[in-house]
Coordinates of C-alpha atoms and ligand atoms in Angstrom, one line a residue:
M1 CA -18.1 -12.0 -14.5
D2 CA -15.4 -11.7 -17.1
N3 CA -11.7 -13.8 -16.4
E4 CA -9.0 -11.2 -16.2
W5 CA -6.6 -12.5 -14.4
Y6 CA -6.0 -10.2 -11.8
K7 CA -9.3 -10.9 -9.9
R8 CA -8.1 -14.9 -9.4
M9 CA -4.7 -13.5 -7.7
S10 CA -3.2 -11.4 -4.5
F11 CA 0.4 -9.7 -4.4
Y12 CA 3.2 -9.9 -2.5
Q13 CA 4.5 -6.0 -2.3
I14 CA 8.9 -5.2 -2.0
W15 CA 10.7 -2.5 -0.9
I16 CA 13.9 -4.0 -1.7
R17 CA 15.9 -2.0 -0.2
S18 CA 14.9 -3.5 3.7
F19 CA 14.1 -7.0 1.5
K20 CA 17.2 -9.4 2.0
D21 CA 20.9 -8.0 1.3
G22 CA 22.4 -10.8 -1.1
N23 CA 25.7 -9.6 -1.4
G24 CA 26.6 -8.3 1.9
D25 CA 26.4 -4.9 2.4
G26 CA 24.0 -4.3 4.7
I27 CA 21.3 -3.3 2.6
G28 CA 18.3 -5.3 0.3
D29 CA 18.8 -5.9 -3.3
L30 CA 17.7 -7.7 -6.5
Y31 CA 20.6 -10.8 -4.7
G32 CA 18.5 -11.5 -2.0
V33 CA 15.0 -11.4 -4.2
Y34 CA 16.6 -13.7 -6.5
D35 CA 17.0 -16.3 -3.3
K36 CA 13.7 -16.2 -2.0
L37 CA 11.6 -16.1 -4.7
E38 CA 10.2 -19.7 -3.1
Y39 CA 9.8 -18.4 0.1
I40 CA 7.4 -15.9 -2.2
R41 CA 5.5 -18.7 -3.9
S42 CA 4.7 -20.6 -1.5
L43 CA 2.6 -17.7 0.3
G44 CA 0.6 -18.7 -2.1
V45 CA 0.5 -15.2 -3.6
D46 CA 0.7 -14.3 -7.6
G47 CA 2.7 -11.7 -8.3
I48 CA 5.3 -9.0 -7.4
W49 CA 5.0 -5.6 -6.5
F50 CA 7.9 -3.3 -6.5
S51 CA 8.1 -0.3 -5.1
P52 CA 10.4 1.8 -7.0
I53 CA 14.3 -0.1 -7.4
Y54 CA 15.4 3.1 -10.1
P55 CA 18.6 5.7 -9.1
S56 CA 17.6 7.0 -6.7
P57 CA 18.7 9.5 -4.1
N58 CA 16.6 8.7 -1.7
A59 CA 14.8 11.5 -0.3
D60 CA 11.8 10.1 -0.6
F61 CA 13.5 6.5 -0.6
G62 CA 12.8 5.9 -4.2
Y63 CA 9.7 7.6 -5.3
D64 CA 12.2 10.7 -6.3
I65 CA 13.4 8.9 -9.3
S66 CA 17.0 9.8 -11.3
D67 CA 16.4 7.7 -13.9
Y68 CA 13.3 5.5 -15.4
K69 CA 15.8 3.4 -17.1
D70 CA 17.8 1.5 -15.0
I71 CA 18.4 -0.2 -11.5
H72 CA 20.0 1.6 -7.9
P73 CA 23.0 0.5 -7.9
D74 CA 22.7 -0.3 -4.2
Y75 CA 20.4 -2.9 -5.6
G76 CA 21.9 -4.2 -8.8
T77 CA 22.0 -4.6 -12.5
L78 CA 19.1 -4.6 -15.3
E79 CA 20.6 -7.6 -15.6
Q80 CA 20.0 -8.7 -12.8
F81 CA 16.7 -8.0 -12.6
K82 CA 16.3 -10.1 -16.2
K83 CA 17.2 -12.9 -14.0
V84 CA 14.8 -12.2 -11.0
L85 CA 11.7 -11.3 -14.2
D86 CA 12.5 -14.8 -15.4
K87 CA 12.4 -16.8 -12.2
A88 CA 9.4 -15.2 -10.9
H89 CA 7.7 -15.8 -14.7
A90 CA 9.2 -19.4 -14.3
L91 CA 7.4 -19.9 -10.7
G92 CA 4.4 -18.3 -12.2
L93 CA 5.0 -14.6 -10.3
K94 CA 3.6 -11.9 -12.7
V95 CA 5.5 -8.9 -11.9
I96 CA 4.8 -5.0 -11.5
M97 CA 6.6 -1.9 -11.4
D98 CA 6.3 1.4 -9.5
L99 CA 5.3 3.9 -12.3
V100 CA 5.7 7.4 -10.1
V101 CA 5.2 10.5 -12.7
N102 CA 3.3 12.8 -10.9
H103 CA 7.2 14.2 -9.9
T104 CA 11.1 13.5 -10.4
S105 CA 14.3 13.2 -8.4
D106 CA 15.7 16.8 -8.5
E107 CA 18.4 15.1 -10.0
H108 CA 16.9 13.4 -12.8
K109 CA 18.1 14.7 -16.0
W110 CA 15.5 16.3 -16.6
F111 CA 14.7 18.8 -13.8
K112 CA 18.9 19.7 -13.5
E113 CA 18.4 20.7 -17.7
S114 CA 14.8 22.2 -17.3
R115 CA 16.2 24.5 -13.9
K116 CA 19.2 26.1 -16.9
G117 CA 16.3 28.4 -18.3
K118 CA 13.2 28.5 -20.7
D119 CA 15.2 27.9 -23.9
N120 CA 17.0 24.9 -22.5
P121 CA 14.5 22.2 -24.1
Y122 CA 13.4 20.4 -20.5
S123 CA 12.1 24.0 -19.7
D124 CA 8.5 23.1 -19.8
Y125 CA 8.8 19.5 -18.2
Y126 CA 8.5 20.8 -15.0
I127 CA 6.2 23.4 -13.8
W128 CA 8.0 27.2 -12.6
R129 CA 5.9 30.4 -11.8
D130 CA 7.9 33.6 -11.1
K131 CA 5.1 34.1 -7.9
P132 CA 4.1 31.2 -5.5
N133 CA 0.8 30.2 -5.1
N134 CA -0.7 29.5 -1.0
W135 CA -0.1 25.4 -1.5
D136 CA 1.3 23.2 1.2
S137 CA 2.9 20.0 0.3
L138 CA 2.2 17.1 1.8
F139 CA 6.0 16.4 3.4
E140 CA 7.8 19.9 3.0
G141 CA 6.2 23.2 4.2
K142 CA 5.3 25.0 0.8
A143 CA 4.6 23.5 -2.3
W144 CA 7.0 26.5 -4.6
E145 CA 11.2 25.9 -3.9
Y146 CA 12.6 29.0 -5.2
D147 CA 15.5 28.1 -8.1
E148 CA 18.7 30.2 -8.1
E149 CA 20.2 29.4 -11.1
R150 CA 16.9 29.3 -13.2
G151 CA 15.3 32.8 -10.7
Q152 CA 11.6 30.5 -10.4
Y153 CA 10.2 29.2 -8.4
Y154 CA 8.9 25.0 -9.2
L155 CA 6.1 23.3 -7.8
H156 CA 6.6 19.9 -5.8
L157 CA 3.4 18.9 -3.7
F158 CA 5.5 15.7 -1.7
A159 CA 9.5 16.9 -0.6
K160 CA 11.4 19.9 -2.0
K161 CA 13.4 16.9 -4.2
Q162 CA 10.5 15.9 -5.5
P163 CA 9.9 18.4 -8.8
D164 CA 6.5 17.6 -10.3
L165 CA 5.9 16.7 -13.8
N166 CA 4.5 19.5 -15.9
M167 CA 2.3 16.3 -17.2
D168 CA 0.2 19.3 -19.6
N169 CA 3.3 19.0 -22.1
P170 CA 3.0 16.0 -24.6
K171 CA 6.7 15.6 -24.9
V172 CA 6.7 14.9 -20.7
R173 CA 3.3 11.9 -21.6
E174 CA 5.6 10.4 -24.4
E175 CA 8.2 10.2 -21.8
V176 CA 5.5 8.1 -19.8
K177 CA 4.8 5.9 -22.6
S178 CA 8.3 6.1 -23.0
I179 CA 9.0 4.2 -19.7
M180 CA 5.9 2.4 -20.0
R181 CA 7.1 0.3 -22.9
F182 CA 10.3 0.0 -21.3
W183 CA 9.7 -1.8 -18.5
L184 CA 7.3 -3.8 -20.8
D185 CA 9.1 -4.8 -23.4
M186 CA 11.7 -6.3 -21.2
G187 CA 8.4 -8.5 -19.7
V188 CA 6.7 -6.9 -16.8
D189 CA 3.1 -7.8 -16.0
G190 CA 1.7 -4.3 -15.1
F191 CA 2.4 -1.3 -13.1
R192 CA 1.4 0.2 -9.9
E193 CA 0.8 3.9 -10.2
D194 CA 1.6 6.0 -7.9
V195 CA 0.4 8.9 -6.6
I196 CA -1.8 8.9 -10.3
N197 CA -4.8 10.7 -9.2
F198 CA -2.7 14.2 -8.7
I199 CA -1.0 14.4 -12.2
S200 CA -3.3 16.7 -13.5
K201 CA -2.9 20.2 -12.3
K202 CA -5.5 23.2 -13.3
E203 CA -4.7 25.9 -15.0
G204 CA -3.7 28.9 -13.9
L205 CA -3.1 27.1 -10.8
P206 CA -5.9 29.0 -8.4
N207 CA -4.6 29.6 -4.5
G208 CA -5.8 27.0 -2.2
I209 CA -8.1 26.5 0.4
P210 CA -6.9 29.0 3.4
F211 CA -6.5 27.9 6.8
V212 CA -6.0 24.2 5.9
P213 CA -3.1 22.9 6.5
A214 CA -1.5 20.4 3.9
V215 CA -4.3 19.8 1.5
N216 CA -5.3 23.3 1.0
G217 CA -4.0 23.0 -3.0
M218 CA -5.4 19.4 -3.1
P219 CA -8.7 20.7 -5.0
F220 CA -6.5 22.0 -7.5
Y221 CA -4.4 18.8 -8.2
K222 CA -6.7 15.9 -7.3
D223 CA -8.5 14.2 -10.5
G224 CA -7.9 17.7 -12.1
P225 CA -9.6 18.2 -15.3
H226 CA -7.7 16.6 -18.0
I227 CA -6.4 13.7 -16.2
H228 CA -9.0 11.0 -18.1
E229 CA -7.1 12.0 -21.4
Y230 CA -4.4 11.3 -19.8
M231 CA -5.1 8.6 -18.5
A232 CA -6.5 7.2 -22.0
E233 CA -3.3 7.2 -23.9
F234 CA -1.2 5.3 -20.7
R235 CA -3.9 3.0 -21.0
K236 CA -3.3 2.5 -24.6
V237 CA 0.3 1.5 -23.9
C238 CA -0.9 -1.3 -21.4
E239 CA -3.8 -2.1 -24.0
E240 CA -0.6 -3.0 -26.2
Y241 CA 0.9 -5.8 -23.6
D242 CA -2.1 -7.4 -22.0
C243 CA -0.8 -5.4 -18.9
F244 CA -2.7 -4.6 -15.7
Q245 CA -2.8 -1.2 -13.4
V246 CA -3.3 -0.3 -10.3
G247 CA -3.7 2.6 -9.5
E248 CA -3.0 4.7 -6.1
G249 CA -5.6 7.1 -5.1
P250 CA -4.5 9.0 -2.2
M251 CA -7.9 11.2 -0.5
T252 CA -10.1 9.4 -3.5
T253 CA -13.4 8.8 -2.8
V254 CA -16.2 6.2 -4.7
R255 CA -17.4 8.3 -7.1
S256 CA -13.9 9.6 -8.1
A257 CA -12.8 6.4 -8.4
M258 CA -15.2 5.4 -10.6
K259 CA -14.1 7.3 -13.2
Y260 CA -11.2 5.9 -13.3
L261 CA -12.9 2.7 -13.1
T262 CA -15.4 2.1 -15.2
G263 CA -17.4 3.3 -18.3
P264 CA -15.5 5.0 -21.7
T265 CA -12.4 6.1 -18.8
K266 CA -11.8 3.6 -17.4
S267 CA -8.1 3.6 -17.3
L268 CA -6.9 1.5 -14.5
D269 CA -8.0 -2.3 -13.0
M270 CA -7.9 -1.5 -9.6
M271 CA -7.5 1.4 -6.9
F272 CA -5.6 0.9 -3.6
S273 CA -7.9 3.3 -1.7
F274 CA -7.4 5.3 2.1
D275 CA -10.5 5.3 4.4
H276 CA -9.5 2.0 5.7
M277 CA -7.0 3.3 6.9
M278 CA -8.1 6.2 8.7
A279 CA -10.0 3.9 11.4
D280 CA -7.2 5.5 14.0
C281 CA -6.4 8.5 12.1
L282 CA -7.0 11.0 9.5
Y283 CA -4.2 11.3 6.6
T284 CA -2.2 8.2 8.7
E285 CA 0.9 10.9 9.6
Y286 CA -1.3 14.3 10.9
V287 CA -4.0 12.9 13.6
H288 CA -4.7 10.5 15.3
R289 CA -7.7 9.1 18.2
P290 CA -8.3 5.5 19.2
F291 CA -8.9 3.0 16.7
K292 CA -12.5 2.5 15.6
L293 CA -14.0 -1.0 14.2
Y294 CA -17.4 1.3 12.8
K295 CA -14.6 3.3 10.5
Y296 CA -12.9 0.9 9.8
K297 CA -15.9 -1.2 8.8
R298 CA -18.1 1.5 7.3
A299 CA -15.3 2.1 4.8
L300 CA -14.4 -1.3 3.3
S301 CA -18.0 -2.0 3.3
K302 CA -18.8 1.5 2.0
W303 CA -16.2 0.5 -0.9
Q304 CA -17.3 -3.3 -1.1
Y305 CA -20.5 -2.4 -2.0
A306 CA -20.4 -0.1 -4.8
L307 CA -18.1 -1.6 -6.5
Q308 CA -20.0 -4.7 -6.7
G309 CA -21.0 -5.7 -10.1
K310 CA -19.1 -2.4 -11.2
A311 CA -15.4 -2.7 -10.4
W312 CA -13.0 -4.4 -8.5
N313 CA -11.2 -3.4 -5.0
A314 CA -7.3 -3.6 -4.4
L315 CA -7.4 -5.3 -1.6
Y316 CA -4.8 -3.9 1.1
I317 CA -3.9 -3.6 4.9
E318 CA -0.5 -2.9 5.0
N319 CA 1.9 -1.1 2.8
H320 CA 5.4 1.5 3.2
D321 CA 3.5 4.1 4.1
H322 CA 1.5 2.9 7.5
P323 CA 2.2 1.8 10.3
R324 CA 2.4 -2.2 11.1
I325 CA -1.5 -3.0 11.3
I326 CA -0.6 -5.1 15.1
S327 CA 0.4 -2.0 16.4
R328 CA -2.9 -0.2 14.6
Y329 CA -6.0 -1.8 14.8
G330 CA -4.7 -5.2 16.3
S331 CA -2.7 -5.9 19.6
E332 CA 1.2 -6.3 19.8
R333 CA 0.0 -8.3 23.1
Y334 CA -2.1 -10.5 20.9
R335 CA -0.4 -10.2 18.7
R336 CA -1.0 -13.7 16.6
E337 CA -3.9 -13.9 16.7
S338 CA -5.0 -10.2 16.5
G339 CA -2.5 -10.5 12.9
T340 CA -4.1 -13.2 12.1
M341 CA -7.5 -12.0 12.0
L342 CA -6.6 -9.3 10.5
A343 CA -5.7 -11.6 7.6
V344 CA -8.7 -12.6 7.0
S345 CA -11.4 -9.3 8.1
F346 CA -9.6 -8.2 4.7
L347 CA -8.5 -11.7 2.4
F348 CA -11.6 -12.2 2.1
L349 CA -13.2 -9.2 0.5
Q350 CA -14.1 -9.1 -2.8
G351 CA -10.8 -8.0 -4.6
T352 CA -6.7 -8.1 -5.2
P353 CA -5.6 -9.1 -1.7
F354 CA -1.7 -6.8 -1.9
I355 CA 0.3 -8.2 0.9
Y356 CA 3.2 -6.4 2.5
Q357 CA 6.6 -7.6 3.0
G358 CA 7.0 -8.4 7.0
Q359 CA 3.4 -8.6 7.0
E360 CA 2.9 -12.1 6.8
I361 CA 4.4 -12.7 9.7
G362 CA 3.5 -10.2 12.5
M363 CA 5.8 -8.0 12.2
S364 CA 5.6 -4.2 14.4
N365 CA 6.0 -1.0 15.0
I366 CA 9.7 0.2 15.7
R367 CA 10.0 2.7 18.6
L368 CA 13.1 4.4 18.1
R369 CA 14.8 7.0 20.7
S370 CA 15.4 10.2 18.7
I371 CA 14.2 11.7 15.5
D372 CA 17.3 11.4 14.5
D373 CA 17.1 8.1 14.7
Y374 CA 14.1 8.2 12.1
E375 CA 15.1 8.3 7.7
D376 CA 11.8 9.3 6.1
V377 CA 11.4 12.8 5.5
S378 CA 7.7 13.2 6.5
S379 CA 8.3 12.0 9.9
K380 CA 10.9 13.8 10.4
E381 CA 8.7 16.7 9.5
N382 CA 5.5 15.5 11.4
F383 CA 7.8 15.9 14.4
H384 CA 9.0 19.7 13.5
K385 CA 5.5 20.1 12.8
Y386 CA 3.7 18.9 15.6
H387 CA 2.4 21.4 18.4
L388 CA 5.9 22.7 19.9
K389 CA 4.5 23.2 22.9
D390 CA 4.3 19.3 23.7
S391 CA 7.4 17.6 25.4
L392 CA 9.4 16.0 23.2
E393 CA 8.5 12.4 24.7
R394 CA 5.3 13.9 23.4
R395 CA 6.1 14.4 19.9
L396 CA 8.4 11.4 19.9
K397 CA 5.6 9.3 21.4
R398 CA 3.4 10.1 17.8
I399 CA 6.0 9.8 15.9
H400 CA 6.5 6.0 17.2
I401 CA 2.1 5.8 16.7
S402 CA 2.4 7.3 12.8
S403 CA 6.4 6.6 11.2
R404 CA 6.2 5.5 7.8
D405 CA 9.4 3.9 9.0
S406 CA 7.8 1.3 11.1
A407 CA 7.1 -0.4 8.0
R408 CA 10.4 0.2 6.7
T409 CA 12.7 -2.6 9.1
P410 CA 14.3 -5.3 7.6
V411 CA 12.4 -8.1 7.6
Q412 CA 12.9 -10.2 10.1
W413 CA 14.0 -13.8 8.3
D414 CA 15.7 -15.6 11.6
S415 CA 16.9 -15.1 14.9
S416 CA 20.6 -14.8 14.1
A417 CA 22.4 -11.5 14.1
Y418 CA 20.6 -8.7 11.9
A419 CA 17.4 -11.4 12.0
G420 CA 19.3 -13.1 9.1
F421 CA 18.4 -10.2 6.5
S422 CA 22.7 -9.6 6.3
K423 CA 25.8 -10.1 7.5
K424 CA 26.1 -6.5 7.8
K425 CA 24.7 -4.0 10.2
P426 CA 21.9 -2.7 8.4
W427 CA 21.2 -0.1 6.8
F428 CA 18.3 0.4 9.3
F429 CA 17.2 -0.6 12.5
V430 CA 15.9 -4.0 12.6
N431 CA 12.7 -4.7 15.1
P432 CA 14.4 -5.9 18.2
N433 CA 11.6 -8.2 18.4
Y434 CA 13.3 -10.4 15.7
T435 CA 14.9 -12.9 18.4
A436 CA 11.3 -14.2 18.3
V437 CA 9.4 -12.2 15.2
N438 CA 10.8 -13.8 12.0
V439 CA 10.6 -16.0 9.4
A440 CA 13.1 -19.0 10.4
A441 CA 10.3 -19.6 13.8
E442 CA 7.0 -19.2 11.7
E443 CA 8.7 -21.7 9.5
K444 CA 8.4 -24.2 11.8
D445 CA 5.0 -23.6 13.7
P446 CA 1.8 -24.8 12.0
D447 CA -0.2 -22.1 13.7
S448 CA 2.2 -19.5 13.1
I449 CA 0.2 -16.3 11.3
L450 CA 2.7 -17.0 8.6
N451 CA 1.1 -20.6 8.7
F452 CA -2.0 -19.2 8.6
Y453 CA -1.8 -16.4 6.1
R454 CA -1.2 -19.1 4.1
K455 CA -4.0 -21.6 4.4
C456 CA -6.3 -18.0 3.7
L457 CA -4.2 -17.5 0.4
N458 CA -5.7 -21.4 -0.7
L459 CA -8.5 -21.1 0.7
R460 CA -9.1 -17.9 -1.5
K461 CA -8.1 -19.2 -4.4
N462 CA -9.9 -22.1 -4.3
S463 CA -12.9 -20.7 -3.7
R464 CA -14.4 -19.0 -7.0
T465 CA -17.2 -17.6 -4.4
L466 CA -14.4 -16.2 -2.0
I467 CA -13.1 -14.6 -5.4
Y468 CA -16.3 -14.3 -7.0
G469 CA -19.0 -13.4 -4.3
S470 CA -21.1 -10.6 -3.8
Y471 CA -20.6 -8.8 -0.6
R472 CA -22.9 -8.5 2.4
E473 CA -22.2 -7.0 6.0
Y474 CA -23.5 -7.4 8.8
F475 CA -24.2 -5.9 12.3
P476 CA -22.5 -2.5 11.3
K477 CA -22.9 -0.8 14.1
D478 CA -21.0 -3.6 16.7
P479 CA -18.2 -1.5 18.2
E480 CA -16.3 -5.2 17.6
V481 CA -17.2 -7.9 15.8
Y482 CA -16.6 -7.9 11.8
I483 CA -19.4 -10.1 9.8
Y484 CA -20.1 -10.3 6.7
E485 CA -20.5 -12.8 4.2
R486 CA -20.1 -13.7 0.6
A487 CA -22.3 -15.2 -1.5
M488 CA -22.3 -17.2 -5.1
G489 CA -25.1 -19.7 -6.5
N490 CA -25.8 -22.4 -2.5
I491 CA -22.1 -21.6 -1.8
R492 CA -21.8 -19.0 1.3
Y493 CA -19.5 -18.1 3.7
L494 CA -19.9 -16.2 6.7
I495 CA -17.0 -14.6 8.3
I496 CA -16.4 -13.1 11.5
C497 CA -13.6 -11.6 12.7
S498 CA -13.5 -10.3 17.0
F499 CA -11.2 -7.3 17.5
V500 CA -11.2 -7.6 20.8
K501 CA -9.2 -8.8 23.7
H502 CA -12.3 -9.8 25.8
K503 CA -14.7 -12.3 25.0
V504 CA -17.8 -11.5 22.9
F505 CA -21.0 -13.4 21.9
M506 CA -20.6 -14.6 18.5
L507 CA -23.2 -12.6 16.1
V508 CA -24.9 -14.7 13.7
P509 CA -26.9 -13.1 11.2
K510 CA -30.8 -14.4 12.3
K511 CA -31.8 -16.5 9.0
Y512 CA -28.5 -18.6 9.9
N513 CA -29.7 -19.3 13.4
G514 CA -29.7 -22.8 13.9
M515 CA -28.3 -23.2 10.5
K516 CA -25.4 -26.1 10.3
M517 CA -22.4 -25.3 8.7
E518 CA -19.0 -26.4 8.2
L519 CA -16.0 -23.6 10.3
V520 CA -13.5 -23.7 7.4
L521 CA -11.2 -21.4 8.9
D522 CA -10.4 -20.5 12.7
N523 CA -6.9 -18.6 14.3
Y524 CA -7.4 -20.4 17.2
P525 CA -5.2 -23.6 17.1
D526 CA -7.4 -25.8 19.6
I527 CA -10.7 -24.9 17.2
R528 CA -11.4 -27.4 14.9
S529 CA -11.9 -26.9 11.6
G530 CA -13.7 -28.9 9.2
Q531 CA -15.8 -29.4 11.7
V532 CA -19.8 -29.4 11.1
E533 CA -21.4 -27.1 13.3
T534 CA -24.7 -25.8 14.3
V535 CA -24.7 -21.9 14.8
K536 CA -27.5 -20.2 17.3
I537 CA -27.7 -16.6 18.3
G538 CA -26.1 -16.5 22.1
S539 CA -24.9 -19.9 22.2
C540 CA -21.3 -19.6 21.5
L541 CA -18.7 -16.7 23.3
L542 CA -15.7 -16.1 20.5
K543 CA -12.4 -15.9 22.1
P544 CA -10.1 -12.4 22.3
Y545 CA -9.2 -11.3 18.0
E546 CA -10.9 -14.2 17.8
A547 CA -11.4 -15.3 13.6
R548 CA -13.7 -17.8 12.2
V549 CA -15.0 -19.0 8.8
Y550 CA -17.9 -20.8 8.0
R551 CA -18.6 -22.5 4.3
F552 CA -22.2 -23.3 4.1
H553 CA -24.9 -24.4 1.1
V554 CA -28.4 -22.7 0.9
Ligands
LIG1 C1 2.6 7.7 -3.5 C2 4.1 6.7 -2.7 C3 4.7 7.1 -1.1 C4 5.3 8.4 -1.7 C5 4.4 9.8 -2.4 C6 5.4 10.4 -2.9 O1 2.1 7.8 -1.7 O2 3.4 5.7 -1.8 O3 5.8 6.3 -0.6 O4 5.9 9.1 -1.0 O5 4.1 8.6 -3.2 O6 5.3 9.4 -4.6
LIG2 CA1 23.4 -5.4 -0.7

């Protein structure tokens, strides 16, 4: 067991535009964050991850950066950021920034220079070709866009306004290191590294697999040929500062993740994997299916078993890229029950939990009336890509299920106008359920999702077994209940989560039959936690979406 600080932590993710408006212009900002730091701390988290807060034309809401060393004027100034940072530190919160270096905005100075021509000093900062290959972009049509000024095509794996950087150019890598140092010198504690497994492209950019939409070029840019060299360079910078690095790894497999997480190529402390986010879909927004619990369990267990004793997981069930989890894996009708149960399903796994703004109060998906009301570039594109023979209603319904915008509505602080997010009409729609679902109401209710998250995080923080203990899953094929165990020394925890609306018999592994166990947490308020029970197979029914955590000595 090692004692890296991040293993004992949990993080809160801020997507600032919708977090809290502090200066009354309808847009979330650093003034709002400053005022809410005590609230964040009160959840029991130990750190904040800021989705990008840099200047950006917002083609992809901050993930298209036009200046890496400044703050977007909508959100404040560098001085204000420094105030937030100092206050966060004073409260015992670490702060990590989003490092988005697969691409910039096309409005970044480097790109504006690069497109001027081949003699420009920034000419090779991007990937230019006379003839495009067949790759699709993940967000908007083909991955190549013709630029009149330069008379060549540039590569963009994401939106057109997000040209890919040429990481093979050593100058570009120096820029990345200089960005890292800029923020580390200011005092930030680490980075969340955006689509980091895509930054090295195969030489010659060969054509991708024919007839595979969207991801056809992926074999040539995911975990590309020089990725580990480049990652080692960035790791070195981090080591100068004892900084923390979590990478986003779209489509990553355990096998490829291990190279980033262990051994001589270790370059990240943990990685966000996606398998468990595909228990009701394929690549979140493309293909939808009913939620299948066994897929969720299988994905979680795969990563838990593989990393155990070798590497460390990043745990999450929501972020700014996925619709709200209650609307997907839970039930809006059983919002409180399923929201709390889903918390239990991931917070006690081995790894560092990340909680996304609004998740802690059980925010759910928004359903807007027209595709024109949506803001997200990938939702708009998907809407137009969906089978055109489908009716508008059907296509819109798919957007309701899948859009990233459901995670991007303003945080619901109270039941006043605009959910207390702002005094002015916010930049984006507020979910109409804010009169019932909001922080103020949940603060007052001891049994709210909010207070349940606090209980869970507190329990995790105070138990070495729940942090470091080994993981084991029971009854993996059961389609209704998820049961796992965490064990260390003579302390064990048994975690039981029902994923269904009807009552089901609580499954107990045979070896625990008849044992006395202490119920330390239950998401049904009338159930007495702290009580010692003799647990018998077939003796107890779980209520809809009930979750239980038992502790016992062996
Ligand atoms: C990551 C981000 C996502 C963004 C994409 C392109 O997946 O989380 O929001 O759109 O990268 O930067
Ligand atoms: Ca504002």
